[in-house]
Coordinates of C-alpha atoms in Angstrom, one line a residue:
M1 CA 1.4 173.8 119.1
A2 CA 2.7 174.5 123.3
G3 CA 2.1 170.1 123.6
G4 CA 4.0 169.4 120.5
R5 CA 7.0 172.0 122.5
R6 CA 6.4 169.8 125.2
N7 CA 6.8 166.1 123.6
L8 CA 10.0 167.5 121.9
N9 CA 11.4 168.8 125.1
R10 CA 10.8 165.8 126.6
S11 CA 12.8 163.3 123.7
G12 CA 15.9 166.0 123.5
A13 CA 15.8 165.0 127.7
G14 CA 15.8 161.7 126.7
R15 CA 18.4 161.3 123.9
Q16 CA 21.0 164.2 126.2
Q17 CA 20.3 161.6 128.8
T18 CA 20.8 158.1 126.9
V19 CA 24.2 160.3 125.7
F20 CA 25.5 161.2 129.5
S21 CA 24.9 157.4 130.6
S22 CA 27.1 156.0 127.5
D23 CA 29.8 158.8 128.2
E24 CA 29.5 157.9 132.2
S25 CA 30.3 153.9 131.1
K26 CA 32.2 155.0 128.5
S27 CA 35.0 156.4 131.6
K28 CA 34.7 153.9 133.3
L29 CA 35.9 151.5 130.8
N30 CA 38.5 154.1 130.3
N31 CA 39.5 154.5 134.3
S32 CA 39.5 150.3 134.0
E33 CA 41.9 150.9 131.0
G34 CA 43.5 153.1 132.4
N35 CA 44.1 151.3 135.7
Q36 CA 45.7 148.4 133.6
S37 CA 48.1 150.4 132.0
K38 CA 49.7 151.4 135.0
A39 CA 49.8 148.9 137.2
V40 CA 52.9 147.2 137.3
S41 CA 54.9 143.9 137.0
P42 CA 56.8 142.5 139.4
K43 CA 60.7 142.4 138.9
H44 CA 61.9 138.9 140.1
M45 CA 65.6 138.1 141.8
P46 CA 67.3 134.9 140.3
V47 CA 67.3 132.4 143.3
P48 CA 71.2 131.1 142.6
A49 CA 70.9 127.6 142.1
L50 CA 71.9 125.1 145.6
A51 CA 72.4 121.4 145.7
H52 CA 69.2 118.6 146.1
D53 CA 68.7 115.8 147.0
S54 CA 68.5 112.9 144.3
N55 CA 65.4 111.1 144.7
V56 CA 68.0 108.1 145.1
T57 CA 69.5 110.3 147.5
F58 CA 66.8 110.8 149.8
E59 CA 65.5 107.1 149.7
V60 CA 68.8 106.1 151.2
L61 CA 69.4 108.4 153.9
M62 CA 65.7 108.6 154.9
F63 CA 65.5 104.2 155.1
M64 CA 69.1 104.6 156.5
F65 CA 67.7 106.8 159.5
T66 CA 64.1 104.8 159.4
A67 CA 65.9 101.6 159.9
T68 CA 67.8 103.2 162.2
A69 CA 65.1 104.6 164.1
T70 CA 64.1 100.7 163.7
F71 CA 66.4 99.6 165.8
L72 CA 66.6 102.0 168.9
Q73 CA 63.4 100.6 169.3
F74 CA 63.8 97.5 169.7
L75 CA 67.0 98.0 172.0
H76 CA 64.3 99.7 174.4
L77 CA 62.6 96.9 174.4
Y78 CA 65.1 94.2 175.1
R79 CA 67.8 95.7 176.9
T80 CA 69.6 94.0 178.7
V81 CA 72.5 94.2 181.4
W82 CA 75.0 92.3 179.7
W83 CA 78.1 94.3 181.4
L84 CA 77.1 92.6 185.0
P85 CA 79.1 89.1 186.1
K86 CA 76.1 87.1 186.5
S87 CA 73.9 88.0 183.5
Y88 CA 73.2 85.3 181.2
T89 CA 73.8 86.7 178.0
R90 CA 76.7 88.2 176.5
Y91 CA 74.5 90.4 174.0
A92 CA 73.0 94.2 174.6
M93 CA 69.9 92.7 173.1
N94 CA 67.2 89.4 173.7
F95 CA 67.4 89.2 169.9
Y96 CA 65.8 85.6 170.8
L97 CA 62.8 88.0 171.6
I98 CA 62.2 89.8 168.8
D99 CA 60.1 88.2 166.2
P100 CA 62.1 87.8 162.7
Y101 CA 58.5 88.2 160.4
L102 CA 58.2 91.0 161.9
V103 CA 60.6 92.9 161.7
G104 CA 60.8 91.6 157.7
F105 CA 57.4 92.8 157.2
I106 CA 58.7 96.4 158.6
F107 CA 61.7 96.5 156.8
I108 CA 59.4 95.7 153.7
I109 CA 57.4 98.7 154.0
L110 CA 60.8 101.0 154.5
V111 CA 62.5 100.3 152.3
R112 CA 60.0 99.4 149.3
R113 CA 60.6 103.0 147.9
L114 CA 64.0 102.8 147.9
V115 CA 64.3 99.4 146.0
Y116 CA 61.7 101.6 143.0
S117 CA 64.2 104.1 142.6
L118 CA 66.8 102.2 142.3
I119 CA 65.3 100.1 140.0
R120 CA 63.6 103.3 138.6
R121 CA 66.7 105.4 137.8
A122 CA 68.2 101.6 136.3
T123 CA 65.6 101.5 133.7
I124 CA 65.9 105.2 132.7
V125 CA 69.2 104.9 131.6
W126 CA 68.2 102.0 129.3
S127 CA 64.7 102.7 128.1
A128 CA 63.2 104.6 125.3
N129 CA 61.7 108.0 126.8
P130 CA 58.2 107.1 124.2
L131 CA 58.3 103.5 126.0
W132 CA 59.0 104.7 129.7
P133 CA 55.4 105.5 130.8
Y134 CA 54.3 101.9 130.4
I135 CA 57.8 100.6 131.8
E136 CA 57.0 102.6 134.8
Q137 CA 53.7 101.3 135.0
L138 CA 54.4 98.1 134.3
L139 CA 57.3 98.0 137.3
R140 CA 54.8 99.7 139.7
F141 CA 52.7 96.9 139.4
F142 CA 55.6 94.2 139.2
L143 CA 56.9 95.5 143.1
L144 CA 53.3 96.0 144.3
G145 CA 52.6 92.3 143.3
V146 CA 56.2 91.1 145.4
V147 CA 55.8 93.8 148.3
M148 CA 51.7 92.4 148.6
A149 CA 53.4 88.7 148.3
S150 CA 55.8 89.3 150.9
L151 CA 53.9 91.5 153.4
V152 CA 51.3 88.3 153.5
W153 CA 53.9 85.6 153.9
C154 CA 55.1 88.0 157.4
A155 CA 52.0 88.6 158.3
Y156 CA 50.6 84.4 158.2
H157 CA 53.7 83.6 160.3
I158 CA 53.4 86.5 162.8
M159 CA 49.7 86.0 162.8
K160 CA 51.0 82.0 164.6
N161 CA 52.5 84.1 167.3
H162 CA 50.7 86.4 168.2
P163 CA 46.8 87.2 168.5
L164 CA 44.7 87.5 165.4
V165 CA 43.6 91.2 166.2
N166 CA 47.3 92.4 166.5
I167 CA 47.1 92.1 163.0
F168 CA 44.5 95.3 162.6
Y169 CA 47.6 96.6 163.7
L170 CA 49.8 96.5 160.5
C171 CA 46.7 97.2 158.3
Y172 CA 46.0 99.8 159.5
P173 CA 47.9 101.7 157.6
I174 CA 46.7 100.7 154.4
S175 CA 43.1 101.7 155.0
V176 CA 44.6 105.8 155.7
Y177 CA 45.9 105.6 152.4
F178 CA 43.1 104.6 149.8
I179 CA 41.5 107.6 152.2
L180 CA 44.0 110.3 150.8
F181 CA 44.8 109.1 147.8
G182 CA 42.6 106.6 146.8
I183 CA 44.2 103.5 144.3
S184 CA 46.9 105.0 143.2
L185 CA 50.2 103.2 143.0
K186 CA 52.3 105.9 142.2
P187 CA 52.7 108.1 146.2
F188 CA 52.9 103.5 147.5
F189 CA 56.3 104.0 145.6
D190 CA 57.6 107.4 145.2
V191 CA 57.5 110.6 147.7
M192 CA 57.7 112.7 144.9
S193 CA 55.3 111.3 142.5
L194 CA 51.5 113.4 142.5
P195 CA 48.2 113.5 141.0
T196 CA 48.7 115.2 138.4
T197 CA 46.6 115.2 134.6
E198 CA 47.8 115.7 131.1
E199 CA 46.9 119.5 132.0
D200 CA 49.7 120.1 134.3
H201 CA 52.3 117.7 133.2
K202 CA 53.0 120.4 130.1
T203 CA 54.1 123.3 133.2
K204 CA 56.2 120.5 134.1
I205 CA 59.9 120.5 134.1
L206 CA 61.5 117.3 136.4
G207 CA 58.4 117.3 138.7
K208 CA 59.2 120.9 139.0
P209 CA 55.9 123.3 138.3
C210 CA 56.9 126.8 136.2
H211 CA 55.9 130.1 135.9
S212 CA 54.9 132.2 133.6
C213 CA 55.5 136.0 133.8
S214 CA 51.5 136.9 132.2
T215 CA 49.8 139.9 132.3
T216 CA 46.2 137.7 131.6
P217 CA 44.0 137.6 135.5
Q218 CA 42.4 134.6 134.0
T219 CA 45.9 132.8 133.4
I220 CA 47.8 134.0 136.9
R221 CA 44.3 132.6 139.0
E222 CA 44.2 129.5 137.3
E223 CA 48.3 129.1 137.9
V224 CA 47.7 130.5 141.6
D225 CA 45.1 127.1 142.0
K226 CA 47.5 124.9 140.2
L227 CA 50.2 125.7 142.1
K228 CA 48.0 125.5 145.3
T229 CA 46.9 122.1 144.5
D230 CA 50.3 121.2 143.4
F231 CA 51.4 122.3 147.5
N232 CA 48.4 120.4 149.1
N233 CA 49.6 117.3 147.8
R234 CA 52.8 117.3 148.2
M235 CA 52.0 118.5 152.3
K236 CA 49.6 115.3 151.7
Q237 CA 52.1 113.0 151.0
I238 CA 54.9 114.7 153.4
L239 CA 51.7 114.3 156.6
F240 CA 51.6 110.4 154.8
S241 CA 54.7 109.5 154.5
S242 CA 56.6 110.9 157.7
M243 CA 53.3 108.9 159.6
I244 CA 53.8 105.6 157.9
N245 CA 57.5 105.4 158.7
A246 CA 56.9 106.2 162.5
Y247 CA 54.2 104.1 162.8
Y248 CA 56.0 101.0 161.4
A249 CA 59.4 102.5 163.3
G250 CA 58.3 103.1 166.7
F251 CA 54.5 102.2 167.1
V252 CA 54.4 98.3 165.3
P253 CA 57.4 97.6 167.6
C254 CA 55.7 98.2 171.0
C255 CA 52.1 96.7 169.8
F256 CA 54.0 93.2 169.4
A257 CA 56.3 93.1 172.8
Q258 CA 55.4 90.4 175.0
S259 CA 53.1 91.6 178.0
Y260 CA 56.4 90.3 180.4
V261 CA 58.6 92.5 178.6
Y262 CA 59.3 95.6 180.7
Y263 CA 60.3 99.2 179.1
D264 CA 60.1 102.2 180.1
I265 CA 56.7 103.6 178.4
F266 CA 57.3 106.9 178.1
W267 CA 60.9 107.1 176.8
A268 CA 59.5 104.8 174.1
T269 CA 57.0 107.4 172.9
Q270 CA 59.1 110.1 173.3
H271 CA 61.2 108.2 170.3
L272 CA 57.9 107.8 168.4
T273 CA 57.2 111.1 168.8
F274 CA 61.0 112.2 167.2
I275 CA 60.9 110.1 164.7
W276 CA 58.0 111.5 163.7
M277 CA 59.2 114.9 163.7
S278 CA 62.4 114.2 162.1
C279 CA 60.5 112.4 158.9
F280 CA 58.5 115.3 159.0
T281 CA 61.0 118.2 158.5
M282 CA 63.2 115.7 156.6
Y283 CA 60.0 115.5 153.9
L284 CA 59.3 119.6 154.3
V285 CA 63.1 120.0 152.4
H286 CA 62.5 117.1 150.4
C287 CA 59.7 118.4 148.7
Y288 CA 59.8 122.3 149.4
P289 CA 63.3 122.9 147.8
I290 CA 63.9 126.4 147.6
S291 CA 63.4 126.6 143.8
Y292 CA 60.3 125.2 144.7
C293 CA 59.1 127.6 146.8
D294 CA 60.2 130.8 144.8
T295 CA 58.0 129.7 141.9
L296 CA 55.0 130.1 144.5
H297 CA 56.5 133.1 145.1
R298 CA 56.9 134.7 141.9
A299 CA 53.3 133.8 141.6
A300 CA 51.9 135.2 144.7
L301 CA 53.6 138.6 143.8
H302 CA 51.1 138.4 140.3
L303 CA 48.1 137.3 142.2
G304 CA 48.3 140.8 144.6
K305 CA 46.9 140.8 147.7
W306 CA 43.5 143.2 148.5
A307 CA 42.3 144.6 151.7
K308 CA 38.9 145.1 153.1
V309 CA 38.5 149.0 153.4
E310 CA 36.2 149.0 156.9
G311 CA 34.4 152.2 158.0
R312 CA 32.2 154.8 156.0
S313 CA 34.0 155.3 152.9
C314 CA 31.0 154.5 150.2
H315 CA 31.8 158.5 148.9
L316 CA 35.6 157.8 148.0
P317 CA 36.0 157.2 144.2
S318 CA 36.6 153.3 143.0
H319 CA 35.6 150.9 140.1
V320 CA 33.9 148.0 140.5
W321 CA 36.0 144.9 140.1
A322 CA 36.4 143.3 137.0
D323 CA 37.6 139.6 136.1
T324 CA 39.7 140.7 132.7
T325 CA 41.3 143.8 134.8
L326 CA 45.5 143.8 136.5
W327 CA 44.5 146.0 139.0
Q328 CA 47.5 148.7 140.4
Q329 CA 49.0 149.2 143.7
G330 CA 46.3 150.8 146.0
A331 CA 43.3 150.6 143.5
L332 CA 40.0 151.0 144.9
V333 CA 37.5 148.9 144.4
K334 CA 33.9 147.6 144.8
H335 CA 33.2 143.7 145.4
C336 CA 30.1 142.4 146.2
K337 CA 29.2 145.1 148.3
E338 CA 32.3 145.7 149.8
L339 CA 35.1 148.4 149.2
Y340 CA 38.4 146.6 148.5
K341 CA 42.5 148.5 148.3
A342 CA 44.7 146.7 146.6
E343 CA 47.9 146.4 148.3
G344 CA 49.5 143.6 146.4
I345 CA 52.3 145.8 143.1
S346 CA 50.3 143.6 140.7
N347 CA 46.7 142.3 141.6
A348 CA 44.9 139.4 139.7
A349 CA 43.4 138.1 142.7
E350 CA 39.7 138.1 144.0
P351 CA 38.7 139.9 146.8
G352 CA 37.5 138.6 149.5
N353 CA 38.9 135.3 148.1
S354 CA 40.4 133.6 151.4
S355 CA 42.4 131.0 149.0
H356 CA 44.2 134.7 147.4
S357 CA 44.5 135.7 150.4
R358 CA 46.2 132.4 152.1
F359 CA 48.4 131.9 149.1
Y360 CA 50.0 136.0 149.7
A361 CA 50.2 135.7 152.8
V362 CA 52.4 132.6 152.7
F363 CA 54.0 132.8 149.8
Q364 CA 54.6 136.3 149.6
N365 CA 58.0 136.4 151.8
P366 CA 59.8 132.6 151.4
S367 CA 62.3 133.5 153.9
L368 CA 59.2 133.7 157.1
L369 CA 57.9 130.1 155.9
F370 CA 62.4 128.6 156.0
C371 CA 62.7 131.1 159.5
A372 CA 59.8 128.7 160.7
L373 CA 61.0 125.6 159.9
V374 CA 64.6 126.2 161.4
A375 CA 62.6 127.3 164.5
L376 CA 61.1 124.6 165.0
Q377 CA 64.1 121.9 163.7
L378 CA 66.2 124.4 166.4
S379 CA 63.6 123.2 169.1
L380 CA 64.2 119.8 168.3
V381 CA 67.4 119.5 168.4
L382 CA 67.8 121.5 171.5
M383 CA 65.0 119.8 173.2
Q384 CA 67.2 116.7 172.5
I385 CA 70.2 117.3 173.6
V386 CA 68.6 118.7 176.8
I387 CA 67.8 114.9 177.7
L388 CA 70.8 114.2 176.4
V389 CA 72.6 115.8 178.9
R390 CA 70.0 114.7 182.1
T391 CA 70.7 110.4 180.2
T392 CA 72.1 108.6 182.4
E393 CA 71.0 105.1 180.4
W394 CA 73.9 103.6 178.2
Y395 CA 70.7 102.7 175.5
Q396 CA 69.6 106.5 176.4
V397 CA 72.9 108.2 175.5
I398 CA 73.2 106.2 172.3
S399 CA 69.7 106.7 170.9
L400 CA 69.9 109.8 171.4
S401 CA 72.6 111.0 169.8
L402 CA 71.8 108.9 166.7
L403 CA 68.8 111.0 166.1
I404 CA 70.7 113.9 166.7
F405 CA 73.3 113.3 164.7
A406 CA 70.6 112.6 161.9
N407 CA 68.5 115.9 162.5
Y408 CA 72.0 118.1 162.5
Y409 CA 71.9 117.8 158.5
T410 CA 68.5 119.1 158.3
L411 CA 69.2 121.9 159.9
Y412 CA 72.4 122.7 157.8
K413 CA 70.3 122.3 154.6
L414 CA 66.7 124.4 156.5
V415 CA 69.9 127.7 157.7
R416 CA 71.2 127.0 154.2
D417 CA 68.5 127.9 153.1
Y418 CA 66.7 130.3 155.2
L419 CA 70.1 132.5 155.1
I420 CA 70.0 132.5 150.4
C421 CA 65.8 133.1 150.7
W422 CA 66.5 136.1 153.0
K423 CA 69.5 138.0 151.4
V424 CA 67.2 137.6 147.8
Y425 CA 63.7 138.8 148.5
K426 CA 65.6 141.2 150.8
A427 CA 67.3 143.1 147.6
E428 CA 64.0 141.9 145.6
A429 CA 61.8 144.4 147.6
M430 CA 64.2 147.1 147.9
I431 CA 64.3 146.6 143.9
Q432 CA 60.0 146.4 144.0
D433 CA 60.2 149.8 146.3
K434 CA 62.2 151.8 144.2
T435 CA 60.8 150.5 140.6
N436 CA 57.2 152.1 142.5
G437 CA 58.9 155.1 143.8
G438 CA 60.2 156.2 140.6

């Protein structure tokens, strides 16, 4: 009898322990669900529609800038003293020293995107929508054939007057292109044509990624990953395009200058640097307009941020992080044996994920990003003005004046975007604080 009572008590204790663990798991689940229900959806302030240059307009401006920069570099190399009374020439440049086939090679490289944009715009007007993808592909192949044939023809004539090793300078960017973009033709002709999948095409309108105010954490993280990939692809295109423009407009003319030609190496290198920096900021403004940055900003607000809690805080009440839960601000979770605190309005990010942390830090307030770009462009303009004031040579005055004039337009657009972003996101932050306080 005594043994039977002991077994009965043990079985009853086992039932109580099972019931307690079941209740504990239910309470954890309810806490997680309650934490998700308390999460506040971010409030978005609409950004006013601003005038943005079309691809054709931008390519016209970029070609005019790079063509002018190329002419100025040739001016640095082959300038004359034509104003002297006993000068043997009446022209400001020794045009007979300039290789016309080299000029043709550089011209083809710089004008390819402008020609493609103009033909593409004209083709879109009269072509049927179902046939446009095939026509666009045929257009790229046709232009590629024309461009490559023209470049080979120019390179053949260049080889007659220059060492064979100099041809390497003409073909070097091709290897860089294959490393960055593979065999895709889109980036070669269009700066806004980025590698995308069929699923990405469904989420884009006129090349701009779309944002969906979802409350599902998996959907938010997937959207952030796509936006991050798109941002990186645009940055890769910006770096390559600015590099190749500066390379052919500023570096190649110096490589093919005759050995007996004297020129100021420091000034030519400075001109090359200014070309690259100017092209870089111009591409940034075109590829990252304010509407695009606002899309990434909205996704960042939904993604949120986790801060690691340091010190001995193991006794604080916390939850186990779940990828299906949208956590509220101030929530404490444990993930990978570490304790994290939610600092965003809505938190769908993975704690400890550095990629998510960087995305939130950069795009939580894009006005800071625009402020950095304004500081960069303003520094470039001020540096050119200081150099212009201290310059005495006539060709240097002409060169800097034209470059500064082009940089003024970029500075204007950056300042405009920064002021608008600063006002919009300041008002948005006030609304968020008022909503959370209430």
